[in-house]
Coordinates of C-alpha atoms in Angstrom, one line a residue:
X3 CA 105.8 78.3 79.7
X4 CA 104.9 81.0 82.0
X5 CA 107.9 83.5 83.2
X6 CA 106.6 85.9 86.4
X7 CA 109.8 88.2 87.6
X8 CA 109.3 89.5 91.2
X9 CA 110.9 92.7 92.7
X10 CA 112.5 92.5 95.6
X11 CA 112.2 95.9 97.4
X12 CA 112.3 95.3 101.1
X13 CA 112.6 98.3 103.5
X14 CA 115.8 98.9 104.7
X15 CA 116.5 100.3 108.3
X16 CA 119.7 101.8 109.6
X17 CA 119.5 103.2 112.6
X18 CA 121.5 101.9 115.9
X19 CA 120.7 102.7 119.3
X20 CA 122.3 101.6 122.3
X21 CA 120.0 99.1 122.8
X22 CA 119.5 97.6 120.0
X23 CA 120.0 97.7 116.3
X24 CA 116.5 98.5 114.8
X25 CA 117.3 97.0 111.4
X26 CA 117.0 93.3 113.0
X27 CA 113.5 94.4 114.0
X28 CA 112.2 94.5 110.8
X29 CA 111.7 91.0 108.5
X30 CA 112.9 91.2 105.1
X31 CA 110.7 88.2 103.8
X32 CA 107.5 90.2 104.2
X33 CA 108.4 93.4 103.7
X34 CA 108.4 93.7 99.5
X35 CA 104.3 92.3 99.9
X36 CA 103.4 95.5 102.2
X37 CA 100.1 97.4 101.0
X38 CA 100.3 100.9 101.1
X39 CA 98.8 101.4 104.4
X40 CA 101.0 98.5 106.3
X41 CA 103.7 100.6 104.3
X42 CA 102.7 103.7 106.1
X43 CA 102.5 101.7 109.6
X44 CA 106.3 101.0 109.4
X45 CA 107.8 104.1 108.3
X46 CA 105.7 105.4 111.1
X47 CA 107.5 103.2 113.3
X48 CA 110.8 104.4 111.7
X49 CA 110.1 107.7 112.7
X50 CA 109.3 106.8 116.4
X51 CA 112.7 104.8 116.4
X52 CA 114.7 107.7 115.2
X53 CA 112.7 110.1 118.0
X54 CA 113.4 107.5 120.5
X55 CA 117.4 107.7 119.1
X56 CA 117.6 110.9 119.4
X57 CA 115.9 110.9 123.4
X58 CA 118.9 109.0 123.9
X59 CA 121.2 111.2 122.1
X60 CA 120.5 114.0 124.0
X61 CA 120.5 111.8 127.4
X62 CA 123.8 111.0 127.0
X63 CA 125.0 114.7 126.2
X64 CA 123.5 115.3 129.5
X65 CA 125.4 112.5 131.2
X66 CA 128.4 113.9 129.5
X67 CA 127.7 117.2 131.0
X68 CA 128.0 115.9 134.3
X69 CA 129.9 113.2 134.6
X70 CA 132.6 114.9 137.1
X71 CA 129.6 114.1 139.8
X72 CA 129.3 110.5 139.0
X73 CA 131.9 109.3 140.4
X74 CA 131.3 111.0 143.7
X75 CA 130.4 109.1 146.7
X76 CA 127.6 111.0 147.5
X77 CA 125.2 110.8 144.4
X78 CA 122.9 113.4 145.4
X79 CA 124.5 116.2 142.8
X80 CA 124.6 113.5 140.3
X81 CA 120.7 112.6 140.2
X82 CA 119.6 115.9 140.7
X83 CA 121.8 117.3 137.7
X84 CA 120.8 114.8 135.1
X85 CA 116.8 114.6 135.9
X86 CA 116.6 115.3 132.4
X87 CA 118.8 113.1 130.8
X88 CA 116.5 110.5 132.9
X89 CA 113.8 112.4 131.2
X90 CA 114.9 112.1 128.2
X91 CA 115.7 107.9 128.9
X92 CA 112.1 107.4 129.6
X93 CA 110.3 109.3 126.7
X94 CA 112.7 107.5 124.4
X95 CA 111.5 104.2 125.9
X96 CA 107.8 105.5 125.5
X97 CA 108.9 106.1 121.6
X98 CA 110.5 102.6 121.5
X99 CA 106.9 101.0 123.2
X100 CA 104.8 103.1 120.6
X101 CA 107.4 102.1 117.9
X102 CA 107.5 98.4 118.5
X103 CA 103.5 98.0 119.0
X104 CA 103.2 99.4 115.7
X105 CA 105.5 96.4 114.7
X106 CA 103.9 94.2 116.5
X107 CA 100.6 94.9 115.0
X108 CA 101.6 94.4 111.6
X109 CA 103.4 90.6 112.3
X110 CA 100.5 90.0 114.4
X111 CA 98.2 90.0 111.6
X112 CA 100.1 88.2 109.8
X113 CA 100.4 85.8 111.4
X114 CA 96.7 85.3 112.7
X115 CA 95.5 85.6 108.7
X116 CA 97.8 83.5 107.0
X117 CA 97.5 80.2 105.2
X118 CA 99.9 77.3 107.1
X119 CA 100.5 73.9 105.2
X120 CA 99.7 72.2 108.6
X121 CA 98.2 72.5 111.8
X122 CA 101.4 71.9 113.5
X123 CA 102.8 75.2 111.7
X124 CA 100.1 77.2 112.7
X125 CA 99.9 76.1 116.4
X126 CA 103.6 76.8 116.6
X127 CA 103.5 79.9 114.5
X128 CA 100.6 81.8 116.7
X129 CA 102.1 80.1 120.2
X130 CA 105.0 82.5 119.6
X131 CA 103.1 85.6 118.7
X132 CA 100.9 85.0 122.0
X133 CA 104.3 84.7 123.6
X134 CA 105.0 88.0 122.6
X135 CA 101.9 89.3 122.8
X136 CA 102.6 88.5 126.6
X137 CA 105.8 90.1 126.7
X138 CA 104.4 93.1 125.6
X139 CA 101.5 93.3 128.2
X140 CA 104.5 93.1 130.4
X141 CA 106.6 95.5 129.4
X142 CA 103.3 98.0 129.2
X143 CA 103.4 97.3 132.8
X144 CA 106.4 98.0 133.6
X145 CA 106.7 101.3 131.7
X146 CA 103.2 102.6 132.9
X147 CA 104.5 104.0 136.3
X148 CA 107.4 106.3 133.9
X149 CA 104.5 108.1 132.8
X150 CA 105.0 110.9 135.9
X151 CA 108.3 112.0 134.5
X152 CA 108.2 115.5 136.4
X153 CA 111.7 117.3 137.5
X154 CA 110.8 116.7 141.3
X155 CA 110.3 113.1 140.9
X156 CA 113.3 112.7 138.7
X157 CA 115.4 114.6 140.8
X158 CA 115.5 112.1 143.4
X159 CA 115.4 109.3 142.0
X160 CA 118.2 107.1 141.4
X161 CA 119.4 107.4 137.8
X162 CA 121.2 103.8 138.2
X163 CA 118.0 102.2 138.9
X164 CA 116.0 103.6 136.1
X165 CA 118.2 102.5 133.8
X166 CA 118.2 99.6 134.8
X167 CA 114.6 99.2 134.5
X168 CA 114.5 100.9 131.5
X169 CA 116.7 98.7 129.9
X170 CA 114.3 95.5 131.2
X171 CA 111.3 96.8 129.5
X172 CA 113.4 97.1 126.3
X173 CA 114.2 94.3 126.4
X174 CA 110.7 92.5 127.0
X175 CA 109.6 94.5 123.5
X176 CA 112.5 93.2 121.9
X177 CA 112.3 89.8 122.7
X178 CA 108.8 89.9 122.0
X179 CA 109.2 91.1 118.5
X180 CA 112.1 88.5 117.8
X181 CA 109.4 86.1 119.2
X182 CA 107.3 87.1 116.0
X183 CA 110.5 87.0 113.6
X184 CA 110.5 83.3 114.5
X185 CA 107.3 82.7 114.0
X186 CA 107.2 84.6 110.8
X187 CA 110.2 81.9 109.5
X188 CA 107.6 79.1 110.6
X189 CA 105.0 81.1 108.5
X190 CA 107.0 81.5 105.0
X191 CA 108.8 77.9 105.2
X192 CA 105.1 76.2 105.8
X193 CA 104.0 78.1 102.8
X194 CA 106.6 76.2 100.8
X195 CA 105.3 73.1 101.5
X196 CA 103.5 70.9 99.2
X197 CA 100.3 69.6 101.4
X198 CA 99.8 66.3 99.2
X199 CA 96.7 65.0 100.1
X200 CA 93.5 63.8 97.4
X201 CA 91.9 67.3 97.4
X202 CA 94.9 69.1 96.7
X203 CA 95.6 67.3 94.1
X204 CA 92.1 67.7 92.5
X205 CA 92.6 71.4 92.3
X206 CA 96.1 71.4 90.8
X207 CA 95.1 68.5 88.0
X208 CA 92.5 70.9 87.4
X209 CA 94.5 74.0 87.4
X210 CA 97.4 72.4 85.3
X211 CA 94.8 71.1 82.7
X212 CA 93.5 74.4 82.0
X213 CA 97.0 76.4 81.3
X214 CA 99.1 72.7 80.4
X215 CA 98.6 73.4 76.1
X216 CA 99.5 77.2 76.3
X217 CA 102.6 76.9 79.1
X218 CA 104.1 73.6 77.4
X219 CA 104.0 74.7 73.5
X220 CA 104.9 77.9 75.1
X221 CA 107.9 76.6 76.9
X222 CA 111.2 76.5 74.7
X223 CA 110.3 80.1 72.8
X224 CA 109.9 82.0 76.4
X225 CA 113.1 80.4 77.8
X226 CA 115.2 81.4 74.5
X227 CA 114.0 84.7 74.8
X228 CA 115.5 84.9 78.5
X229 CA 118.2 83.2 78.3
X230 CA 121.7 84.0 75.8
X231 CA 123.2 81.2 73.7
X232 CA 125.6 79.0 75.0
X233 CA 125.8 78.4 78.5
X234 CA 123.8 80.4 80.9
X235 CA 124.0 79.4 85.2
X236 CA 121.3 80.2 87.3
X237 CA 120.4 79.4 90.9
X238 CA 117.9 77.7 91.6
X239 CA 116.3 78.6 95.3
X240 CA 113.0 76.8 95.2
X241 CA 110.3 74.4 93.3
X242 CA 107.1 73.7 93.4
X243 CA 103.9 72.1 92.1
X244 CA 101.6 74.9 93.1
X245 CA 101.9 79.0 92.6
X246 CA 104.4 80.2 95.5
X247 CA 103.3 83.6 97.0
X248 CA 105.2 86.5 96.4
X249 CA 106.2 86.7 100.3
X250 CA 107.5 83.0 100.4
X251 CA 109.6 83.4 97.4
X252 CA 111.4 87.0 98.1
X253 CA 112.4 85.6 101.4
X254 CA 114.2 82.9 100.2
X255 CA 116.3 85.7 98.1
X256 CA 115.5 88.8 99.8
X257 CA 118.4 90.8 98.0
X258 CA 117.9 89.7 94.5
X259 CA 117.3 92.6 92.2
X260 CA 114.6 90.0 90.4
X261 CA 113.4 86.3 90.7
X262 CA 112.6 84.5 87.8
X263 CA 110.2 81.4 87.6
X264 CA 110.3 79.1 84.9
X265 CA 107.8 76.2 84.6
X266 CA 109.2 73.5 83.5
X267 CA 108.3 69.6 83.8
X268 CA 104.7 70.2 85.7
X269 CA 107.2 72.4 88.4
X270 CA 107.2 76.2 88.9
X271 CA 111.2 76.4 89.4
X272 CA 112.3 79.7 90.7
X273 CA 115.6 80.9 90.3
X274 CA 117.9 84.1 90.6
X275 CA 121.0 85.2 88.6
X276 CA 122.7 85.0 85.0
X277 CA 126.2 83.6 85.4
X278 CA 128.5 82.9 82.7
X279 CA 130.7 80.3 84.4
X280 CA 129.6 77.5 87.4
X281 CA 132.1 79.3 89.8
X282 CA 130.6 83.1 89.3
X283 CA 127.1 81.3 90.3
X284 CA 128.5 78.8 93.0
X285 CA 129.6 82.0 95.0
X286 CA 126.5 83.7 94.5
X287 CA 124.5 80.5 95.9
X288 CA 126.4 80.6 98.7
X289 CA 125.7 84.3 99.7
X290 CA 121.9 82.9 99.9
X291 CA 123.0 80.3 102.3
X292 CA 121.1 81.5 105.5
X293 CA 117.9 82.2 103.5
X294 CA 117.9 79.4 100.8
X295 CA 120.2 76.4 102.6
X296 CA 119.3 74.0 99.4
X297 CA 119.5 76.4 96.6
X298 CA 121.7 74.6 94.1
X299 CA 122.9 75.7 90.5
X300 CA 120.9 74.9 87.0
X301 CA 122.3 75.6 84.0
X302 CA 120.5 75.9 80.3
X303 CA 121.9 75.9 77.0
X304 CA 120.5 77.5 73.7
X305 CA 117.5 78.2 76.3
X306 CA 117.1 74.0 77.2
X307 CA 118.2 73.3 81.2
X308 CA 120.7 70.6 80.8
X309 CA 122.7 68.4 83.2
X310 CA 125.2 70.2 85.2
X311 CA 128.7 68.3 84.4
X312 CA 131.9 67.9 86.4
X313 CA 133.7 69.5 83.4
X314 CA 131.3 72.6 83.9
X315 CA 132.2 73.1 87.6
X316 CA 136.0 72.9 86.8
X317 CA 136.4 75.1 84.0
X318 CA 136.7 78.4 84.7
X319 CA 134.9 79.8 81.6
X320 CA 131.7 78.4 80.2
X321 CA 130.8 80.0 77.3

């Protein structure tokens, strides 16, 4: 039997704007696979997010500042005093554009280079990254005439309406990269399926034959040494006939500390947690509901899985 154990080690984002919060910008599924310069790309990003937070930070001090001439009927005072929070509104939205292209990139490729079980997946999966890809174009557009950001343009123009704008064009990049977040989902769901079709199943027979003496005399040592006596409860969150990648498999448990797979019966069974008692692992599958809908609980004894029993889900301790 063959045991791999993957980190999960995704990069975590705090940072909330007004606009948005940046965190939902980044997939956790893909994020643990990064190579070192893809790495790099995103904590650039981070950077230009926390710049563009900060634009806004001081914006709104400005506004602050000010704000007796808001609510003036004439708004003359009120534009020309707070030219630079508008200033500062647009360079944050030129941080957010260079932040989210960076983004963007990254999925982009992604997407275009990956392996999809089906045609259908792909076509789907790249018609939502040209969506965005659109989007962006858009946006781009948008934001280009920003560029001439001088005090005498800003001080008459009407703070209102630029936000307004502003707050369009984020949201076109937004949208855009949620675009790619869905298509990413297509991405790592199609590479859990099994494509069963005569060649495929050439190249696993031939695969299995050459590793099926050393994994299955292999099996029932390399599950006792994992394993402790008596009754052990795991959740299981996938299986498969064919080596999952690294990407799939983390996203289906994106905060597990590790993710075990087992082979067992011809299937590469993945599965997360040690639980002493059904209920301790019952609540833990259901923490993975939105990533792993149809993980359900195994549980082995003395290293063997066995049948999961009505007595074990109503008694409270297993061991």
């Amino acid at each position: 039997m063959r045991k791999a154990t993957f980190i999960s080690s995704f990069l975590l984002v705090v940072l909330i704007t007004s606009n948005v919060n940046s965190q939902d910008l980044f997939y956790p599924g893909i994020m643990h696979a990064l190579n070192s310069e893809q790495d790099a790309q995103l904590d650039d990003a981070v950077k230009l997010l926390k710049k563009a937070s900060g634009n806004e930070n001081n914006a709104n001090a400005i506004d602050r500042k000010y704000a007796r001439f808001e609510k003036k009927s004439n708004k003359k005072d009120w534009n020309k005093k707070t030219w630079e929070a508008k200033q500062q509104r647009i360079l944050a939205e030129m941080n957010y554009q260079k932040a989210y292209r960076m983004i963007f990139d990254l999925y982009s490729e992604i997407l275009t280079n990956g392996t999809y079980a089906t045609t259908y997946d792909k076509t789907e999966a790249i018609s939502l990254n040209d969506d965005a890809s659109k989007k962006f174009e858009e946006a781009d557009t948008y934001l280009a005439p920003f560029v001439d950001n001088s005090k005498e343009q800003l001080e008459v123009a009407d703070y209102e309406g630029i936000k307004n704008n502003l707050n369009e064009i984020h949201s076109l990049h937004v949208n855009g990269i949620n675009n790619q977040i869905s298509a990413l989902k297509i991405y790592i769901d199609s590479s859990v399926k099994t494509v069963k079709n005569e060649e495929d199943d050439i190249v696993l027979e031939d695969a299995q034959n050459e590793e099926s003496y050393t994994r299955t005399n292999s099996r029932n040592v390399d599950v006792r040494e994992n394993i402790n006596q008596g009754l052990v409860f795991k959740v299981q969150i996938a299986a498969s006939k064919v080596d999952l990648s690294e990407w799939v498999i983390s996203a289906k448990a994106p905060n597990a500390e590790e993710i075990e797979t087992l082979y067992i019966d011809n299937w590469n069974k993945y599965m997360v947690g040690e639980f002493n008692s059904y209920q301790e692992a019952a609540r833990y599958r259901d923490l993975l509901r939105s990533t792993s809908p149809d993980a359900f609980i195994v549980v082995f004894k003395s290293g063997n899985q066995i049948q999961v029993t009505n007595a074990m889900k109503n008694s409270s301790e297993n061991l």
